[in-house]
Amino acid sequence: MHLGQLIYEAKKGSAAAQKCLFDEMADRMLVTCYRYVKNQEDAEELMLNGFFKFFRNLQAFTYEEDAALFGYVKKIMVNECLMFLRKKKVFTIVAETAAADISFEEEALNNLSADEILNLVVQLPVGYRTVFNLSIIEGYNHLEIAALMGISVGTSKSQLSKARGLLQKLITQKGIEYARQKTQ
Amino acid sequence: MPDKKHNNPAGWQSRLEQLGQLPGEPSYNKGAAWGKLYAKLEQPKRKNNKIWLWMAAAAIFTALLITIPWFKKEYNNQDQPVAKTRTGAEPLVTRELAIVPEGHPEPAAKGINKLVLTKRASSGNHQASGAKKPNTPIEQMELTPAISSIRITQQPFAANDNKMDSPLLSVAPIARQKKKMAVVYLNEIEAGGNNLITNQAHEKPHRTFYPNFGQTGADDIYAASKPERFTINISSAN
């Protein structure tokens, strides 16, 4: 069934339509939550909380297109994750001077699969990871990230640069391993 | 824009979006997760209790608005005497409070509360050095000798006497009576009233010697007025 139709039915209170919507979006939202919290149980809990909020306030949502629906639900999930991390007080980031921009090697990135990218991202420390997710994956600018995380813009930039540097190192290691495997 | 330059390197976003399940993690039970979510959704919505909180706050505020002027009035009326009723079963209590100056050698009698008044001399060193003043209050009192004891008496109270409705706690200062000194005139002494004790009786007799000279007229007059005064004329034996 079309997602717009499902939303219409769900708004009327249909549990079947709600279940269909959940089945359609749950996997992707679980991956989104996992990128932030690095723990499957916590990610599941946060995903369920996010869906609960989505269904509770479904009357306020107006369906336009599938991408907008996914973006809306994803935003709810990201906010849930940030609230969870804020409660755990993991955003004790010391203000640092902005590091130099580090560019990725395109060739190394092309060789990485989605699973490997996800594994690399979750290896980052929580501060780096959150800034990286918000900036690179979700597309927020530093001003928005600073407001969401309660840090300064400079700190956000610095965290992103350091996250990039660490990822570059990890990717290089992966590339070396990949090259070794290929030669063997 | 510098942020745009490095955003989404090599299509990371699109690649991660396509990821359907968690790599290396056991797949979760979607049905069980939906069961949990559905049970949560089926629970009735919690009513908004904010309206009750606001109403309670308004009630408290109103009560305060009403009671504050009343308390203010009560506070202003505290200077006026307030009559209090007392039950008749309470026994009569009489206490004597003696105010004794500091350093008084005589101890307070048994059963009498002793209140020692301390007079502390203010030292100028505190102000000069800028040191803090002591926390204890300095009480400077001059004890009037006439009022050296205060008797606090609680008057008897009849149990069934409904007419008596005052607290009847009175503080009666007992003044020590001054010792009256008898007024003695000079003429009374001349008349032989020596039974009166005067200060003059304790004085040493004043004697004036005038060797080889006679009494002056003034001395005669003075000697006549003082019976104990002797005037000795010493004259040569020759």
Short mmCIF file of C-alpha atoms in Angstrom, two decimals:
data_model
loop_
_atom_site.label_atom_id
_atom_site.label_comp_id
_atom_site.label_asym_id
_atom_site.label_seq_id
_atom_site.Cartn_x
_atom_site.Cartn_y
_atom_site.Cartn_z
CA MET A 1 0.00 0.00 0.00
CA HIS A 2 1.10 3.54 -0.65
CA LEU A 3 2.62 5.33 2.34
CA GLY A 4 0.19 8.24 1.98
CA GLN A 5 -2.74 5.88 2.22
CA LEU A 6 -1.21 4.21 5.24
CA ILE A 7 -0.80 7.56 6.96
CA TYR A 8 -4.42 8.40 6.21
CA GLU A 9 -5.61 5.09 7.71
CA ALA A 10 -3.30 5.41 10.69
CA LYS A 11 -4.68 8.86 11.41
CA LYS A 12 -8.13 7.34 11.59
CA GLY A 13 -6.83 4.94 14.24
CA SER A 14 -6.15 1.80 12.22
CA ALA A 15 -3.69 -0.41 14.11
CA ALA A 16 -2.98 -2.42 10.94
CA ALA A 17 -1.93 0.72 9.07
CA GLN A 18 0.27 1.72 11.99
CA LYS A 19 1.91 -1.70 11.96
CA CYS A 20 2.55 -1.44 8.22
CA LEU A 21 4.18 1.95 8.69
CA PHE A 22 6.30 0.58 11.51
CA ASP A 23 7.42 -2.41 9.42
CA GLU A 24 8.26 -0.14 6.54
CA MET A 25 10.47 2.25 8.49
CA ALA A 26 11.71 0.36 11.56
CA ASP A 27 14.91 -1.12 10.07
CA ARG A 28 16.23 2.14 8.74
CA MET A 29 15.37 3.97 11.91
CA LEU A 30 17.11 1.31 13.98
CA VAL A 31 20.30 1.85 11.97
CA THR A 32 19.96 5.60 12.48
CA CYS A 33 19.66 5.18 16.25
CA TYR A 34 22.52 2.68 16.31
CA ARG A 35 24.81 5.20 14.62
CA TYR A 36 24.38 7.48 17.61
CA VAL A 37 24.29 5.16 20.60
CA LYS A 38 26.42 2.21 19.42
CA ASN A 39 24.28 -0.24 21.34
CA GLN A 40 21.50 -2.33 19.84
CA GLU A 41 19.32 -2.48 22.96
CA ASP A 42 19.46 1.24 23.48
CA ALA A 43 18.88 1.79 19.78
CA GLU A 44 15.75 -0.39 19.89
CA GLU A 45 14.43 1.41 22.92
CA LEU A 46 15.01 4.78 21.33
CA MET A 47 13.44 3.66 18.09
CA LEU A 48 10.29 2.51 19.90
CA ASN A 49 10.12 5.81 21.81
CA GLY A 50 10.47 7.68 18.54
CA PHE A 51 7.69 5.70 16.87
CA PHE A 52 5.50 6.16 19.92
CA LYS A 53 5.89 9.92 19.60
CA PHE A 54 5.30 9.76 15.88
CA PHE A 55 2.03 7.83 16.22
CA ARG A 56 0.84 9.92 19.15
CA ASN A 57 1.27 13.13 17.17
CA LEU A 58 0.29 11.74 13.81
CA GLN A 59 -2.69 14.10 13.54
CA ALA A 60 -0.28 17.04 13.28
CA PHE A 61 1.61 15.47 10.38
CA THR A 62 0.61 16.16 6.78
CA TYR A 63 1.82 13.70 4.21
CA GLU A 64 3.44 15.18 1.11
CA GLU A 65 5.91 12.57 -0.13
CA ASP A 66 7.78 9.49 1.06
CA ALA A 67 11.11 11.27 1.49
CA ALA A 68 9.48 13.91 3.70
CA LEU A 69 7.86 11.20 5.82
CA PHE A 70 11.19 9.43 6.27
CA GLY A 71 12.93 12.71 7.02
CA TYR A 72 10.28 13.59 9.62
CA VAL A 73 10.54 10.23 11.40
CA LYS A 74 14.32 10.30 11.18
CA LYS A 75 14.39 13.72 12.82
CA ILE A 76 12.29 12.38 15.69
CA MET A 77 14.75 9.50 16.08
CA VAL A 78 17.79 11.79 16.04
CA ASN A 79 16.20 14.02 18.68
CA GLU A 80 15.48 10.99 20.84
CA CYS A 81 19.10 9.89 20.53
CA LEU A 82 20.42 13.34 21.40
CA MET A 83 18.12 13.50 24.43
CA PHE A 84 19.36 10.09 25.52
CA LEU A 85 23.01 11.13 25.16
CA ARG A 86 22.36 14.41 26.94
CA LYS A 87 20.78 12.54 29.85
CA LYS A 88 23.87 10.34 30.06
CA LYS A 89 25.97 13.52 30.08
CA VAL A 90 28.36 12.32 27.43
CA PHE A 91 28.66 15.75 25.84
CA THR A 92 31.39 16.91 28.18
CA ILE A 93 33.43 18.21 25.33
CA VAL A 94 36.22 20.59 26.12
CA ALA A 95 36.42 23.56 23.79
CA GLU A 96 39.34 23.09 21.48
CA THR A 97 40.87 25.07 18.72
CA ALA A 98 39.70 24.12 15.29
CA ALA A 99 41.88 21.52 13.68
CA ALA A 100 42.88 21.69 10.07
CA ASP A 101 40.44 20.27 7.58
CA ILE A 102 41.25 16.76 6.59
CA SER A 103 40.08 15.43 3.27
CA PHE A 104 39.29 11.80 2.63
CA GLU A 105 40.92 9.77 -0.03
CA GLU A 106 38.15 9.15 -2.50
CA GLU A 107 39.62 5.88 -3.67
CA ALA A 108 39.72 4.46 -0.18
CA LEU A 109 36.13 5.51 0.44
CA ASN A 110 34.89 3.92 -2.75
CA ASN A 111 36.24 0.60 -1.64
CA LEU A 112 34.25 0.66 1.61
CA SER A 113 30.85 -0.96 1.86
CA ALA A 114 27.94 0.47 3.86
CA ASP A 115 28.56 -2.03 6.66
CA GLU A 116 32.20 -1.01 6.87
CA ILE A 117 31.32 2.68 6.90
CA LEU A 118 28.87 2.09 9.74
CA ASN A 119 31.47 0.10 11.68
CA LEU A 120 33.99 2.89 11.21
CA VAL A 121 31.54 5.56 12.37
CA VAL A 122 30.56 3.73 15.53
CA GLN A 123 34.22 3.28 16.42
CA LEU A 124 34.57 7.03 16.91
CA PRO A 125 34.33 8.50 20.42
CA VAL A 126 30.85 9.69 21.33
CA GLY A 127 31.54 13.41 20.83
CA TYR A 128 33.22 12.96 17.48
CA ARG A 129 30.60 10.46 16.40
CA THR A 130 27.66 12.69 17.24
CA VAL A 131 29.11 15.70 15.45
CA PHE A 132 30.10 13.58 12.49
CA ASN A 133 26.64 12.01 12.23
CA LEU A 134 24.88 15.33 12.52
CA SER A 135 27.16 17.10 10.07
CA ILE A 136 28.10 14.51 7.44
CA ILE A 137 25.15 12.13 7.49
CA GLU A 138 22.21 14.35 8.54
CA GLY A 139 23.50 17.52 6.88
CA TYR A 140 23.20 19.99 9.78
CA ASN A 141 25.48 23.03 9.79
CA HIS A 142 27.73 23.84 12.72
CA LEU A 143 25.39 26.46 14.13
CA GLU A 144 22.59 23.91 14.32
CA ILE A 145 24.90 21.27 15.77
CA ALA A 146 26.12 23.70 18.41
CA ALA A 147 22.52 24.47 19.41
CA LEU A 148 21.50 20.80 19.46
CA MET A 149 24.47 19.64 21.51
CA GLY A 150 24.87 22.70 23.69
CA ILE A 151 28.44 23.38 22.54
CA SER A 152 30.12 26.26 20.74
CA VAL A 153 30.44 26.46 16.97
CA GLY A 154 34.24 26.30 17.27
CA THR A 155 34.03 23.13 19.32
CA SER A 156 31.69 21.60 16.76
CA LYS A 157 34.14 22.38 13.96
CA SER A 158 37.05 21.06 15.96
CA GLN A 159 35.22 17.84 16.81
CA LEU A 160 34.34 17.28 13.18
CA SER A 161 37.91 17.83 12.05
CA LYS A 162 39.22 15.42 14.62
CA ALA A 163 36.56 12.88 13.70
CA ARG A 164 37.65 13.19 10.09
CA GLY A 165 41.29 12.71 11.04
CA LEU A 166 40.50 9.61 13.05
CA LEU A 167 38.34 8.20 10.28
CA GLN A 168 41.10 8.88 7.76
CA LYS A 169 43.48 6.89 9.89
CA LEU A 170 40.99 4.05 10.20
CA ILE A 171 40.28 4.09 6.46
CA THR A 172 43.99 4.00 5.65
CA GLN A 173 44.42 1.00 7.89
CA LYS A 174 41.46 -0.63 6.17
CA GLY A 175 42.95 0.20 2.76
CA ILE A 176 46.25 -1.35 3.69
CA GLU A 177 44.47 -4.44 4.90
CA TYR A 178 42.39 -4.47 1.72
CA ALA A 179 45.53 -4.14 -0.39
CA ARG A 180 47.21 -6.95 1.52
CA GLN A 181 44.21 -9.20 1.05
CA LYS A 182 44.21 -8.42 -2.67
CA THR A 183 47.91 -9.14 -3.11
CA GLN A 184 47.69 -12.38 -1.21
CA MET B 1 30.37 27.34 2.17
CA PRO B 2 33.11 25.33 3.93
CA ASP B 3 30.61 22.93 5.48
CA LYS B 4 29.26 21.92 2.09
CA LYS B 5 32.73 21.06 0.80
CA HIS B 6 33.16 17.97 2.93
CA ASN B 7 29.54 17.08 3.42
CA ASN B 8 28.49 13.64 2.29
CA PRO B 9 31.89 12.35 1.15
CA ALA B 10 31.56 9.76 -1.57
CA GLY B 11 27.85 9.34 -0.96
CA TRP B 12 28.14 8.13 2.64
CA GLN B 13 24.66 9.31 3.40
CA SER B 14 23.05 7.45 0.53
CA ARG B 15 25.02 4.33 1.26
CA LEU B 16 24.06 4.36 4.95
CA GLU B 17 20.43 5.03 4.08
CA GLN B 18 20.33 1.87 2.05
CA LEU B 19 21.55 -0.16 4.97
CA GLY B 20 18.61 -2.35 6.00
CA GLN B 21 19.94 -4.01 9.13
CA LEU B 22 22.69 -3.77 11.66
CA PRO B 23 25.92 -5.43 10.55
CA GLY B 24 27.28 -8.08 12.87
CA GLU B 25 24.39 -7.77 15.30
CA PRO B 26 21.67 -10.36 15.80
CA SER B 27 18.48 -9.30 14.02
CA TYR B 28 15.90 -8.01 16.41
CA ASN B 29 12.37 -9.35 16.70
CA LYS B 30 10.23 -6.85 14.84
CA GLY B 31 6.97 -8.46 15.93
CA ALA B 32 7.89 -8.25 19.62
CA ALA B 33 8.97 -4.66 19.18
CA TRP B 34 5.63 -3.82 17.56
CA GLY B 35 3.81 -5.61 20.42
CA LYS B 36 5.58 -3.39 22.93
CA LEU B 37 4.84 -0.30 20.95
CA TYR B 38 1.20 -1.19 20.44
CA ALA B 39 0.73 -1.87 24.17
CA LYS B 40 2.20 1.55 24.85
CA LEU B 41 -0.05 3.17 22.28
CA GLU B 42 -3.15 1.49 23.69
CA GLN B 43 -2.64 3.05 27.09
CA PRO B 44 -4.92 6.03 27.58
CA LYS B 45 -3.36 9.40 27.13
CA ARG B 46 -2.30 11.01 30.32
CA LYS B 47 -4.49 13.94 31.11
CA ASN B 48 -2.84 17.25 31.17
CA ASN B 49 -2.40 18.07 34.82
CA LYS B 50 -1.06 21.52 34.12
CA ILE B 51 -4.48 23.12 34.52
CA TRP B 52 -4.77 21.67 38.03
CA LEU B 53 -1.30 22.90 38.89
CA TRP B 54 -2.20 26.39 37.75
CA MET B 55 -5.44 26.29 39.70
CA ALA B 56 -3.63 25.18 42.85
CA ALA B 57 -1.07 27.94 42.42
CA ALA B 58 -3.84 30.50 41.95
CA ALA B 59 -5.63 29.25 45.09
CA ILE B 60 -2.42 29.55 47.15
CA PHE B 61 -1.80 33.01 45.79
CA THR B 62 -5.34 34.11 46.65
CA ALA B 63 -5.05 32.69 50.14
CA LEU B 64 -1.80 34.58 50.64
CA LEU B 65 -3.36 37.79 49.39
CA ILE B 66 -6.14 37.42 51.94
CA THR B 67 -4.02 36.38 54.89
CA ILE B 68 -1.07 38.75 54.54
CA PRO B 69 -3.03 41.90 55.53
CA TRP B 70 -4.52 40.01 58.47
CA PHE B 71 -1.07 38.97 59.68
CA LYS B 72 0.13 42.51 59.22
CA LYS B 73 -2.71 43.75 61.39
CA GLU B 74 -1.89 41.16 64.03
CA TYR B 75 1.73 42.24 64.01
CA ASN B 76 0.77 45.87 64.53
CA ASN B 77 -1.47 44.98 67.46
CA GLN B 78 1.26 43.16 69.32
CA ASP B 79 2.12 46.23 71.43
CA GLN B 80 -1.31 46.33 73.00
CA PRO B 81 -1.92 44.13 76.05
CA VAL B 82 -3.57 40.90 75.24
CA ALA B 83 -5.75 39.19 77.79
CA LYS B 84 -5.35 35.47 77.96
CA THR B 85 -7.59 33.04 79.72
CA ARG B 86 -6.09 30.41 81.90
CA THR B 87 -7.48 27.17 83.14
CA GLY B 88 -8.10 26.99 86.82
CA ALA B 89 -6.19 23.76 87.27
CA GLU B 90 -2.87 25.51 86.94
CA PRO B 91 -1.15 26.04 90.26
CA LEU B 92 -0.08 29.37 91.58
CA VAL B 93 3.49 30.04 90.69
CA THR B 94 5.50 32.65 92.47
CA ARG B 95 8.99 33.34 91.43
CA GLU B 96 11.35 35.88 92.72
CA LEU B 97 13.93 37.28 90.45
CA ALA B 98 16.79 39.08 92.04
CA ILE B 99 18.95 41.26 89.89
CA VAL B 100 22.46 41.13 91.22
CA PRO B 101 25.22 43.26 89.81
CA GLU B 102 28.31 41.49 88.62
CA GLY B 103 30.84 40.92 91.33
CA HIS B 104 28.28 41.12 94.07
CA PRO B 105 29.59 39.03 96.96
CA GLU B 106 26.25 38.00 98.37
CA PRO B 107 24.87 34.89 96.65
CA ALA B 108 21.24 34.73 95.66
CA ALA B 109 18.94 33.12 98.13
CA LYS B 110 17.69 29.62 97.54
CA GLY B 111 14.67 29.54 95.26
CA ILE B 112 15.37 32.96 93.86
CA ASN B 113 16.55 33.15 90.32
CA LYS B 114 19.67 35.16 90.08
CA LEU B 115 20.12 37.44 87.12
CA VAL B 116 23.60 38.84 86.85
CA LEU B 117 23.96 42.01 84.91
CA THR B 118 27.20 42.33 83.08
CA LYS B 119 28.61 45.65 82.19
CA ARG B 120 31.27 45.38 79.58
CA ALA B 121 33.46 48.30 78.93
CA SER B 122 33.68 49.13 75.26
CA SER B 123 37.24 48.82 74.06
CA GLY B 124 38.55 51.23 71.54
CA ASN B 125 41.06 48.68 70.20
CA HIS B 126 38.40 46.91 68.17
CA GLN B 127 37.59 49.97 66.20
CA ALA B 128 41.16 51.08 65.87
CA SER B 129 42.42 47.75 64.54
CA GLY B 130 39.38 47.18 62.37
CA ALA B 131 38.76 43.81 63.96
CA LYS B 132 35.32 42.38 64.06
CA LYS B 133 33.17 43.12 67.02
CA PRO B 134 32.28 40.17 69.24
CA ASN B 135 29.01 38.53 68.46
CA THR B 136 27.76 38.67 72.03
CA PRO B 137 25.60 41.70 72.66
CA ILE B 138 27.08 44.27 74.97
CA GLU B 139 24.62 45.24 77.59
CA GLN B 140 25.39 48.40 79.42
CA MET B 141 23.18 48.91 82.38
CA GLU B 142 23.53 51.03 85.43
CA LEU B 143 21.93 49.31 88.32
CA THR B 144 19.83 51.65 90.34
CA PRO B 145 20.35 50.89 94.00
CA ALA B 146 16.75 51.62 94.77
CA ILE B 147 15.53 48.77 92.54
CA SER B 148 17.72 45.83 93.31
CA SER B 149 15.13 43.11 93.27
CA ILE B 150 12.07 42.40 91.24
CA ARG B 151 9.39 40.10 92.41
CA ILE B 152 7.42 38.38 89.68
CA THR B 153 4.17 37.21 91.10
CA GLN B 154 1.46 35.26 89.46
CA GLN B 155 -1.72 36.18 91.23
CA PRO B 156 -4.06 33.51 92.58
CA PHE B 157 -6.65 32.39 90.16
CA ALA B 158 -10.00 30.96 91.08
CA ALA B 159 -10.88 27.87 89.09
CA ASN B 160 -14.57 28.56 88.80
CA ASP B 161 -14.41 32.30 88.75
CA ASN B 162 -15.43 33.20 85.25
CA LYS B 163 -15.11 36.87 85.91
CA MET B 164 -11.35 36.63 86.13
CA ASP B 165 -10.20 36.30 82.63
CA SER B 166 -6.99 38.27 82.70
CA PRO B 167 -3.60 36.60 82.84
CA LEU B 168 -2.87 38.36 86.13
CA LEU B 169 0.81 38.16 85.76
CA SER B 170 2.21 41.25 87.33
CA VAL B 171 5.69 42.43 87.91
CA ALA B 172 5.88 44.33 91.16
CA PRO B 173 9.10 46.16 91.80
CA ILE B 174 9.97 46.23 95.46
CA ALA B 175 11.97 49.28 96.33
CA ARG B 176 14.34 49.14 99.21
CA GLN B 177 13.38 51.75 101.75
CA LYS B 178 15.82 54.46 102.36
CA LYS B 179 17.11 54.75 105.85
CA LYS B 180 15.63 57.90 107.25
CA MET B 181 17.94 60.06 109.20
CA ALA B 182 16.59 62.14 111.97
CA VAL B 183 16.94 65.83 111.55
CA VAL B 184 18.63 67.31 114.56
CA TYR B 185 18.90 70.95 115.15
CA LEU B 186 21.63 72.63 117.06
CA ASN B 187 19.26 73.97 119.70
CA GLU B 188 18.01 70.50 120.54
CA ILE B 189 21.51 69.38 121.30
CA GLU B 190 22.02 72.32 123.59
CA ALA B 191 18.82 71.45 125.33
CA GLY B 192 20.30 68.11 126.28
CA GLY B 193 18.87 65.87 123.64
CA ASN B 194 21.96 63.66 123.61
CA ASN B 195 19.96 60.52 123.24
CA LEU B 196 19.76 61.21 119.50
CA ILE B 197 22.44 59.57 117.52
CA THR B 198 23.92 61.88 115.04
CA ASN B 199 26.96 61.90 112.93
CA GLN B 200 28.35 64.65 115.00
CA ALA B 201 28.50 62.41 118.06
CA HIS B 202 31.09 60.22 116.40
CA GLU B 203 33.35 63.02 115.51
CA LYS B 204 36.49 63.46 117.48
CA PRO B 205 36.41 66.44 119.76
CA HIS B 206 38.09 69.33 118.19
CA ARG B 207 40.46 71.07 120.45
CA THR B 208 42.12 74.35 119.89
CA PHE B 209 45.11 75.43 121.82
CA TYR B 210 46.04 79.03 122.24
CA PRO B 211 49.24 79.18 124.26
CA ASN B 212 49.64 82.41 126.22
CA PHE B 213 46.90 84.08 124.40
CA GLY B 214 43.42 84.58 125.47
CA GLN B 215 40.30 83.45 123.73
CA THR B 216 39.02 85.49 120.93
CA GLY B 217 35.48 86.62 120.89
CA ALA B 218 34.66 84.40 117.97
CA ASP B 219 35.93 81.36 119.82
CA ASP B 220 33.64 82.07 122.70
CA ILE B 221 30.63 82.07 120.50
CA TYR B 222 31.72 78.83 118.84
CA ALA B 223 32.45 77.17 122.14
CA ALA B 224 29.05 78.04 123.45
CA SER B 225 27.34 76.31 120.55
CA LYS B 226 29.38 73.10 120.89
CA PRO B 227 29.13 71.48 124.32
CA GLU B 228 31.81 68.91 123.66
CA ARG B 229 34.30 71.47 122.62
CA PHE B 230 36.84 72.32 125.14
CA THR B 231 38.97 75.30 125.26
CA ILE B 232 42.00 75.03 127.41
CA ASN B 233 43.79 78.05 128.45
CA ILE B 234 47.31 77.35 129.23
CA SER B 235 48.95 79.95 131.20
CA SER B 236 52.26 80.03 132.78
CA ALA B 237 52.45 78.94 136.36
CA ASN B 238 54.24 82.07 137.19
#
